[in-house]
PDB file of C-alpha atoms in Angstrom:
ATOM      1  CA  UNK A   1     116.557 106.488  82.182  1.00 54.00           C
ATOM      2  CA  UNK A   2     114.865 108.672  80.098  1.00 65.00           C
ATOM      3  CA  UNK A   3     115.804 110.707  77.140  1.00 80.00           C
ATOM      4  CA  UNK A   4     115.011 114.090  79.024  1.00 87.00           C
ATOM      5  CA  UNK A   5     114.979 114.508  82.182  1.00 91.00           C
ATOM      6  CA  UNK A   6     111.617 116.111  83.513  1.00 91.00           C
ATOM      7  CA  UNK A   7     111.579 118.268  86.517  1.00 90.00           C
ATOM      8  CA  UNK A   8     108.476 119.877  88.183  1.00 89.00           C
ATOM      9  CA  UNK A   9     107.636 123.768  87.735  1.00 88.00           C
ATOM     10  CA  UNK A  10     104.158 124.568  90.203  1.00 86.00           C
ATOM     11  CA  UNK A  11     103.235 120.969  90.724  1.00 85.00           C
ATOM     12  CA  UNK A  12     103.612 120.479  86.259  1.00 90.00           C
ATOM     13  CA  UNK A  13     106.180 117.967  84.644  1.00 93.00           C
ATOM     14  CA  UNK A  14     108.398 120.052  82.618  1.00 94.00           C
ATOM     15  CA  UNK A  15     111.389 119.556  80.263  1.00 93.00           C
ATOM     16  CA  UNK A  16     114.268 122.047  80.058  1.00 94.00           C
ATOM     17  CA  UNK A  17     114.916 123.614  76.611  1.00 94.00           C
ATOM     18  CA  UNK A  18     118.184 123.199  76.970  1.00 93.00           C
ATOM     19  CA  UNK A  19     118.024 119.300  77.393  1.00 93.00           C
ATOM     20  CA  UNK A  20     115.885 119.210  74.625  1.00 94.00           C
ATOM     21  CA  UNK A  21     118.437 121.146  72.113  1.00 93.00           C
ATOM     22  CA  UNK A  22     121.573 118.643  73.730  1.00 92.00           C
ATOM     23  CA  UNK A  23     118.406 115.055  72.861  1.00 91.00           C
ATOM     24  CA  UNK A  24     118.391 116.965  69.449  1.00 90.00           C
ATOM     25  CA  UNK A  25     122.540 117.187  68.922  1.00 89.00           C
ATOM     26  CA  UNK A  26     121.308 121.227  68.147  1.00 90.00           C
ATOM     27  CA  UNK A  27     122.737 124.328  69.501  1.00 93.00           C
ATOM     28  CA  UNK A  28     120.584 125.855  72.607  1.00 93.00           C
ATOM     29  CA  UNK A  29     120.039 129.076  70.960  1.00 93.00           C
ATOM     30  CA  UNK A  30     118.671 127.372  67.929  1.00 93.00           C
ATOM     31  CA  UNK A  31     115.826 126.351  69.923  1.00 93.00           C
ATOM     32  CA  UNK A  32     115.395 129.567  71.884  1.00 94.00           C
ATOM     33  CA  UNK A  33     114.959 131.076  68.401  1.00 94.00           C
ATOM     34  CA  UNK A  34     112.112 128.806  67.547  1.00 94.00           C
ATOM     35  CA  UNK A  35     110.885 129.481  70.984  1.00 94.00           C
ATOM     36  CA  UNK A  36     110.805 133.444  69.815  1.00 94.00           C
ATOM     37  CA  UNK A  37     109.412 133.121  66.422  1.00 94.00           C
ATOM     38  CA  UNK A  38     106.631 131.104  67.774  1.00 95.00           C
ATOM     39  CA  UNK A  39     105.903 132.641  70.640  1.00 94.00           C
ATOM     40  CA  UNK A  40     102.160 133.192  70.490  1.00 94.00           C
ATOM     41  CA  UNK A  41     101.664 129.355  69.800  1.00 94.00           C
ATOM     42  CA  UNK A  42     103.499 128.314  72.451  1.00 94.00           C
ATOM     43  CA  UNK A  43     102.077 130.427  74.969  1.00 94.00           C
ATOM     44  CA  UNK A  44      98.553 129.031  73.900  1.00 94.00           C
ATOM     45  CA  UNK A  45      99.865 125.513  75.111  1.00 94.00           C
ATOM     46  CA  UNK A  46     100.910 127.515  78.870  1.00 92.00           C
ATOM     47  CA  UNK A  47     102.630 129.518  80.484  1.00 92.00           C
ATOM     48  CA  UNK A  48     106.141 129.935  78.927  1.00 91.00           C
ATOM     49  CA  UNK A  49     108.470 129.841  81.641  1.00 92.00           C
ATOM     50  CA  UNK A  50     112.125 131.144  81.172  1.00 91.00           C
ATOM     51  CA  UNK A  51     114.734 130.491  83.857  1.00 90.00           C
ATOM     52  CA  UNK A  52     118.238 132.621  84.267  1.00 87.00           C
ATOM     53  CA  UNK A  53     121.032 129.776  85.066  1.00 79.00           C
ATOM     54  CA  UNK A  54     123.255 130.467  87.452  1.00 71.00           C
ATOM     55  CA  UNK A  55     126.811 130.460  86.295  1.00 65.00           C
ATOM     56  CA  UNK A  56     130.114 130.946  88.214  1.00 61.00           C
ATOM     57  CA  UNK A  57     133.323 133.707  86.669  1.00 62.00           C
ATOM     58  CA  UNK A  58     132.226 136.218  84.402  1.00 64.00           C
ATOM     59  CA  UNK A  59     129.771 136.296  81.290  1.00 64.00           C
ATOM     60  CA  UNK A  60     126.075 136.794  80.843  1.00 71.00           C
ATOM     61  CA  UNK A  61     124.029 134.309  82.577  1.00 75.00           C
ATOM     62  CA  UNK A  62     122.433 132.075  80.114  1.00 82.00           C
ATOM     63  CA  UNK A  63     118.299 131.583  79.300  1.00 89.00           C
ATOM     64  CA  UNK A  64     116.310 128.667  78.925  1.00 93.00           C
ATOM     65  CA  UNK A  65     113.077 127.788  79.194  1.00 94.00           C
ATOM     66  CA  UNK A  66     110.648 124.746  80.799  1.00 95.00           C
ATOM     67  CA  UNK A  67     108.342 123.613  78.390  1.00 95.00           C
ATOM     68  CA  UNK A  68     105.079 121.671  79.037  1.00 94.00           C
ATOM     69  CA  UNK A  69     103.844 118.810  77.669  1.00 93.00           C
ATOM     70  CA  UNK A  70     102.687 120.301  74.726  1.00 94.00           C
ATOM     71  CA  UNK A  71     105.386 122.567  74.194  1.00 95.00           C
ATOM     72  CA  UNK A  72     107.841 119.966  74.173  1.00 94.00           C
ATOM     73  CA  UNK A  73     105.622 117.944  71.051  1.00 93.00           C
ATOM     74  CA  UNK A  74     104.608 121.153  69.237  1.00 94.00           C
ATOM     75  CA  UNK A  75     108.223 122.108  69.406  1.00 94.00           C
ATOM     76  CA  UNK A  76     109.211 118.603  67.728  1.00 93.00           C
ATOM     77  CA  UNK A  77     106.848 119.696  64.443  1.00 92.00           C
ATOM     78  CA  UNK A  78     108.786 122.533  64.308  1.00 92.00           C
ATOM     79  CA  UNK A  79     112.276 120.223  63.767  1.00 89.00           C
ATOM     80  CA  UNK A  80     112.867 117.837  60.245  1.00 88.00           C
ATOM     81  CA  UNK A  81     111.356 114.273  61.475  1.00 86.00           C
ATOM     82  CA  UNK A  82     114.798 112.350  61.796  1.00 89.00           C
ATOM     83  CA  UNK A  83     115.406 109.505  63.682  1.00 90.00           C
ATOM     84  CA  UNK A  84     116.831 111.396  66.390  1.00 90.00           C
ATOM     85  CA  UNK A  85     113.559 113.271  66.572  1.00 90.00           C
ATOM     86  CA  UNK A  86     111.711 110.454  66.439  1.00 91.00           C
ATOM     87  CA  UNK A  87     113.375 108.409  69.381  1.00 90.00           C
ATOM     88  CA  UNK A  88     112.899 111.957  71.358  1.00 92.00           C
ATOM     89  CA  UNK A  89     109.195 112.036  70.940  1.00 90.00           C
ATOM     90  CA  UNK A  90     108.554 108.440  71.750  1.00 91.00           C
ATOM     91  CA  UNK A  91     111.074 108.740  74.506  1.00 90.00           C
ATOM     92  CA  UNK A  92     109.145 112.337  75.789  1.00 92.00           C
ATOM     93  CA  UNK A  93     106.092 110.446  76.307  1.00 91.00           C
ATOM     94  CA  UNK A  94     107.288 107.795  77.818  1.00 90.00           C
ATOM     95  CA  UNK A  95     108.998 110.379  80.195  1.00 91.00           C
ATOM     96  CA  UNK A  96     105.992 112.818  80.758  1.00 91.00           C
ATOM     97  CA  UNK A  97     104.203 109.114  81.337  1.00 91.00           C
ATOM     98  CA  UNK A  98     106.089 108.298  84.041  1.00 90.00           C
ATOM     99  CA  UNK A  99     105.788 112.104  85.699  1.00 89.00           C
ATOM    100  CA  UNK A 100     102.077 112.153  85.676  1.00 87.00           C
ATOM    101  CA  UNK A 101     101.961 108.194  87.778  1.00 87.00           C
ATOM    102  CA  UNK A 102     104.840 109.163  90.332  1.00 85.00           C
ATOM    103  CA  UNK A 103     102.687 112.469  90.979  1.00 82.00           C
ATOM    104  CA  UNK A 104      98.980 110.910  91.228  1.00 82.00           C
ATOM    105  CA  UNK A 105     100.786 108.353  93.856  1.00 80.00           C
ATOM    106  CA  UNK A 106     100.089 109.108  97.380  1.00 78.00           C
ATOM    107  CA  UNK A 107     103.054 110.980  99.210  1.00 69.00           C
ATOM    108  CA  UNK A 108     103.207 108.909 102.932  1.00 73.00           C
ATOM    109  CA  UNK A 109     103.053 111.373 105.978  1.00 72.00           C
ATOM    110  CA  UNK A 110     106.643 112.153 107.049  1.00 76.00           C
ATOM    111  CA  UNK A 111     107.934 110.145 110.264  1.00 74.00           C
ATOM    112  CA  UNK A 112     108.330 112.208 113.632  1.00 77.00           C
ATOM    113  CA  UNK A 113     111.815 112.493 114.535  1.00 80.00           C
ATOM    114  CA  UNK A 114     111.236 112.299 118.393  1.00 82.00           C
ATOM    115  CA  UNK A 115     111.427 109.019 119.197  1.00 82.00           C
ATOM    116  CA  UNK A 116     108.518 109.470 121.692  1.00 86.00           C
ATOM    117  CA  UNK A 117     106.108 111.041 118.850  1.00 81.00           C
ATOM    118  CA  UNK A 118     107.377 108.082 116.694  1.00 79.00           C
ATOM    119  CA  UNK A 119     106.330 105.097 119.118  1.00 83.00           C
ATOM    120  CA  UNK A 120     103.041 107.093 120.071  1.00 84.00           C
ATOM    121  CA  UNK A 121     102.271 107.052 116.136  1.00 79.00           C
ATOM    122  CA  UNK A 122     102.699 103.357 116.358  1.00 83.00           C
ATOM    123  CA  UNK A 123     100.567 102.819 119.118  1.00 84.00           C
ATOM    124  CA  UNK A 124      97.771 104.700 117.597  1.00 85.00           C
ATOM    125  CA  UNK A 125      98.478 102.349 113.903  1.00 81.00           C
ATOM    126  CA  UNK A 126      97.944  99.607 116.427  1.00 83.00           C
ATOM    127  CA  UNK A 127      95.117 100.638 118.036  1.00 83.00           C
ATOM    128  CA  UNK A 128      93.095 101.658 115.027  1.00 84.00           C
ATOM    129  CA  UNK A 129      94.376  98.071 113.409  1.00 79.00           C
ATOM    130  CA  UNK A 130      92.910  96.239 116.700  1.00 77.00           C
ATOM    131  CA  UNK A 131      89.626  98.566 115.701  1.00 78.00           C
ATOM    132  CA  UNK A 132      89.230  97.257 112.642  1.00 79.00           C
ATOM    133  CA  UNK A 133      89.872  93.951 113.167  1.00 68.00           C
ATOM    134  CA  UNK A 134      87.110  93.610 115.866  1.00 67.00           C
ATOM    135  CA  UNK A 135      84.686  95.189 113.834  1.00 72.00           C
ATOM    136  CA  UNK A 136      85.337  92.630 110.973  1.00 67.00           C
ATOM    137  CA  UNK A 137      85.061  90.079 113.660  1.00 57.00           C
ATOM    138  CA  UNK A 138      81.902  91.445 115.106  1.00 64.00           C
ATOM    139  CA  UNK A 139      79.953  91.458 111.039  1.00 68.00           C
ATOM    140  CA  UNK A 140      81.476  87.801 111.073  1.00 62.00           C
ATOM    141  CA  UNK A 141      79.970  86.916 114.364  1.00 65.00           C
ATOM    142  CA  UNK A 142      77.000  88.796 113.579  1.00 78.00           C
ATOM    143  CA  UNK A 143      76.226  87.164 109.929  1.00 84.00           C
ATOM    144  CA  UNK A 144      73.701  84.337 109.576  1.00 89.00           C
ATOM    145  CA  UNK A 145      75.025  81.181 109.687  1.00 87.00           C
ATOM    146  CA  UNK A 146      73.563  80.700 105.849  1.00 87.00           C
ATOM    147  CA  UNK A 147      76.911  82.346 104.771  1.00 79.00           C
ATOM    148  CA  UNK A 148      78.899  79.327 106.149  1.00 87.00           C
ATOM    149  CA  UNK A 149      77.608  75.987 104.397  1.00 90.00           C
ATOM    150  CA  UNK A 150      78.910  73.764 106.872  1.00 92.00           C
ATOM    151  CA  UNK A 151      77.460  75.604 109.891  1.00 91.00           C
ATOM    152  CA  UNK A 152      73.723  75.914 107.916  1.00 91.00           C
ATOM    153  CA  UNK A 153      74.235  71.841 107.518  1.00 94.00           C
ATOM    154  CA  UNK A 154      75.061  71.013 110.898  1.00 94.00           C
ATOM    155  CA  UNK A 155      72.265  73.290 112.680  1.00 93.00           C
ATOM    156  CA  UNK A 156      69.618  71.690 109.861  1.00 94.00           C
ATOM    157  CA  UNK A 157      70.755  68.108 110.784  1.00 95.00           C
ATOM    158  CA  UNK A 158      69.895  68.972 114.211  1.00 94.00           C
ATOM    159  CA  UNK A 159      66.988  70.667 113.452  1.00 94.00           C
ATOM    160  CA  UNK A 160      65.970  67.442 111.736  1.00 94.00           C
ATOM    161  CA  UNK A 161      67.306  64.827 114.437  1.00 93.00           C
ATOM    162  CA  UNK A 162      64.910  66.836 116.345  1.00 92.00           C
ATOM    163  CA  UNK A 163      62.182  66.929 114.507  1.00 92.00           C
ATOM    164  CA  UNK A 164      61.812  63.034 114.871  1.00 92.00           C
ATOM    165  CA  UNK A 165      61.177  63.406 118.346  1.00 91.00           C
ATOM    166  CA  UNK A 166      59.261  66.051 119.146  1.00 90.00           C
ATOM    167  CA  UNK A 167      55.414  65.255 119.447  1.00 88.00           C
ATOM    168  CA  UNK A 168      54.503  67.966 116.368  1.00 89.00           C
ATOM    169  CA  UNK A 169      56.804  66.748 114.314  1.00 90.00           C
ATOM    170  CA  UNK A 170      58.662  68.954 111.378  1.00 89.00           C
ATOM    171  CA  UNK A 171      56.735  72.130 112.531  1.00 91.00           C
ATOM    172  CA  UNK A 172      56.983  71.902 116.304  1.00 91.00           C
ATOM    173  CA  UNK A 173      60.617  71.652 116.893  1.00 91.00           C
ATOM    174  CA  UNK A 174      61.823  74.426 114.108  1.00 92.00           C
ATOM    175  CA  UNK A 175      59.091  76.341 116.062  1.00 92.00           C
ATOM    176  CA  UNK A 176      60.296  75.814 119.443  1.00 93.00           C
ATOM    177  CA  UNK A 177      64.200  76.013 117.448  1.00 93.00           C
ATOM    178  CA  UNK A 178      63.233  79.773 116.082  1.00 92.00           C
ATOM    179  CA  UNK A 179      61.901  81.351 119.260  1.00 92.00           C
ATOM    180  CA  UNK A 180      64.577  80.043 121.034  1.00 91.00           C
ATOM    181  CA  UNK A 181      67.029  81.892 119.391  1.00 90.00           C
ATOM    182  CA  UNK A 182      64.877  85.189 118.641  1.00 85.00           C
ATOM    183  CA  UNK A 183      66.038  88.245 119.172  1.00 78.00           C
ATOM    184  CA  UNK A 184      64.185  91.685 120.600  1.00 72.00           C
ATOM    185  CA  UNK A 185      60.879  88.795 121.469  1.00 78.00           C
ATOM    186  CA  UNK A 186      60.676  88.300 117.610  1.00 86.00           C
ATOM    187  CA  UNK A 187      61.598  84.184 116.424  1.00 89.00           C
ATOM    188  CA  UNK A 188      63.449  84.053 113.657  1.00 88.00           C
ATOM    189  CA  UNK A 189      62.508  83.682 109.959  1.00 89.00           C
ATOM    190  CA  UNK A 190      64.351  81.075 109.489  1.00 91.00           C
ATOM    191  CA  UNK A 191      66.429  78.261 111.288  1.00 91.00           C
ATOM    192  CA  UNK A 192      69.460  79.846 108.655  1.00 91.00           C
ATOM    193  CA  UNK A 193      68.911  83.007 110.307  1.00 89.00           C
ATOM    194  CA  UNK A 194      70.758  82.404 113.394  1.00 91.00           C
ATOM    195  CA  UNK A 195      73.532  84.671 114.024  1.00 88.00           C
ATOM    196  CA  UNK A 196      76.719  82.541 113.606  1.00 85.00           C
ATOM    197  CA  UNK A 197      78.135  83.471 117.464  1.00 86.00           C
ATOM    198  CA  UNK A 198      74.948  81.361 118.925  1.00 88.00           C
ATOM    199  CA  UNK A 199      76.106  78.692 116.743  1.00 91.00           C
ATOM    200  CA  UNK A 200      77.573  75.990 119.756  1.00 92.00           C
ATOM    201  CA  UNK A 201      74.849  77.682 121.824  1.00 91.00           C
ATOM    202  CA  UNK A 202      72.134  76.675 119.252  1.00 92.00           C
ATOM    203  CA  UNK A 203      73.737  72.829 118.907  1.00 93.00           C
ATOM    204  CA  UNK A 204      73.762  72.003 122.330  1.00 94.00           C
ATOM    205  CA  UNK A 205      70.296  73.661 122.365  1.00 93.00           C
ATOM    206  CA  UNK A 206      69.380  70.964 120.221  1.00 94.00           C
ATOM    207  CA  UNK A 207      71.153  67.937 121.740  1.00 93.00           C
ATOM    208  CA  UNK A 208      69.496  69.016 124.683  1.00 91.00           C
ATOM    209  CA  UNK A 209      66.106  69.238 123.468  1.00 91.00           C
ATOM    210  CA  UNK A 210      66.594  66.034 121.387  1.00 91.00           C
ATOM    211  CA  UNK A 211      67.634  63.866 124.673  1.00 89.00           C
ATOM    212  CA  UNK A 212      64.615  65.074 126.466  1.00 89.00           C
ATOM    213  CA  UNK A 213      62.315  64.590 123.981  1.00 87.00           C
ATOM    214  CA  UNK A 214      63.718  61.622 123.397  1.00 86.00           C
ATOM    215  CA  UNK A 215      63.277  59.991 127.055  1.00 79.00           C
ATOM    216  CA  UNK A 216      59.682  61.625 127.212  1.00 60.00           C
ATOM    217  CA  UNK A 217      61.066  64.672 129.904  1.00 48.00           C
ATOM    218  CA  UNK A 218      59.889  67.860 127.676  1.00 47.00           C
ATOM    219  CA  UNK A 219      62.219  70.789 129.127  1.00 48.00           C
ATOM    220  CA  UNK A 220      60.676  73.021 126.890  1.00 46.00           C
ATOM    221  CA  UNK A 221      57.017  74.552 127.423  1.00 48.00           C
ATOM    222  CA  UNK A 222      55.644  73.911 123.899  1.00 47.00           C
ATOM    223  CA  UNK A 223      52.815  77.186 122.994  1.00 45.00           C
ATOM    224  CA  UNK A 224      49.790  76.098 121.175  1.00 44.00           C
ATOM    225  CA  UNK A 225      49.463  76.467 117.388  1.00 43.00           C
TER     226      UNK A 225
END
């Protein structure tokens, strides 16, 4: 809990004057006088802002002030550097600390209190949640299958198991492998560069291609070098 309590004046953390005379054990009016003599100082730190309290019966309603940041510490110069008045300074930045976080954290939108405006908030959260979790799955599918080791391995251990069997060797069958699997009538680059949702498409491609080969029945139509 802290020392002072600090309230908010225009969106500023502020400290009442007269919690500030009751942390210092002082008498309220002693520290609206030092708010008087030292007017024009304090008033170069902000705004000085004096509140009327309300109070109930008879009497003249009583003044006090909410002092800024750096009215509360410039009045603390102004007091004999006990240990009272040390615990209050450490304890008034702790305090104006803790205002400053709790504002810069987001305030969450208020709730409807219509139970139909409530679950059609929902349903939009959901829908926008299903939205972005098929457009992470799309860049996933999407991606080259060099961003997933084991997938590169498996296609290049086809690639190679094919290689042995096809009549140009190394060069024919990552050939015949890359247009396959080109997109827009461009081959690929690179074997790595196929996108990782033709990945079982591209394997049994391969197996395919491998058995033929292998039992002399070409399926594919091989284009001269």
């Amino acid at each position: 809990m802290d020392i002072v309590p600090i309230t908010t004046l225009r969106g500023e953390p502020r400290a009442s004057s007269k919690d500030l005379a009751a942390a210092l054990a002082n008498q309220h009016k002693n520290v609206m006088s030092l708010l008087s003599d030292y007017r024009t100082e304090f008033e170069a730190l902000g705004i000085l802002a004096f509140q009327t309290e309300e109070i109930a019966g008879r009497g003249q309603p009583a003044k006090y002030a909410l002092l800024n940041e750096n009215q509360c510490h410039f009045l603390l110069t102004l007091v004999r550097n006990t240990d009272t008045v040390v615990r209050l300074k450490l304890g008034l930045v702790q305090a104006f600390a803790r205002a400053r976080e709790l504002a810069a954290q987001p305030v969450p939108p208020a709730l409807p209190s219509d139970p139909i405006e409530l679950l059609a908030l929902s349903l939009q959260g959901l829908q926008q949640h299903r939205q972005q979790l098929a457009a992470i799955e799309q860049r996933l599918d999407t991606a080259p299958i060099r961003v997933d080791s084991q997938k590169r391995a498996r296609v290049h251990a086809g690639c190679q198991a094919f290689s042995k069997v096809h009549p140009r060797g190394y060069s024919g069958a990552y050939r015949a492998f890359k247009e396959a699997f080109g997109f827009a009538g461009a081959p690929l680059a690179a074997y790595d560069d196929l996108p990782q949702h033709r990945f079982d498409e591209a394997l049994t491609w391969l197996e395919v291609q491998t058995r033929t080969f292998s039992a002399q029945r070409p399926l594919l139509d091989e284009a001269s070098d």
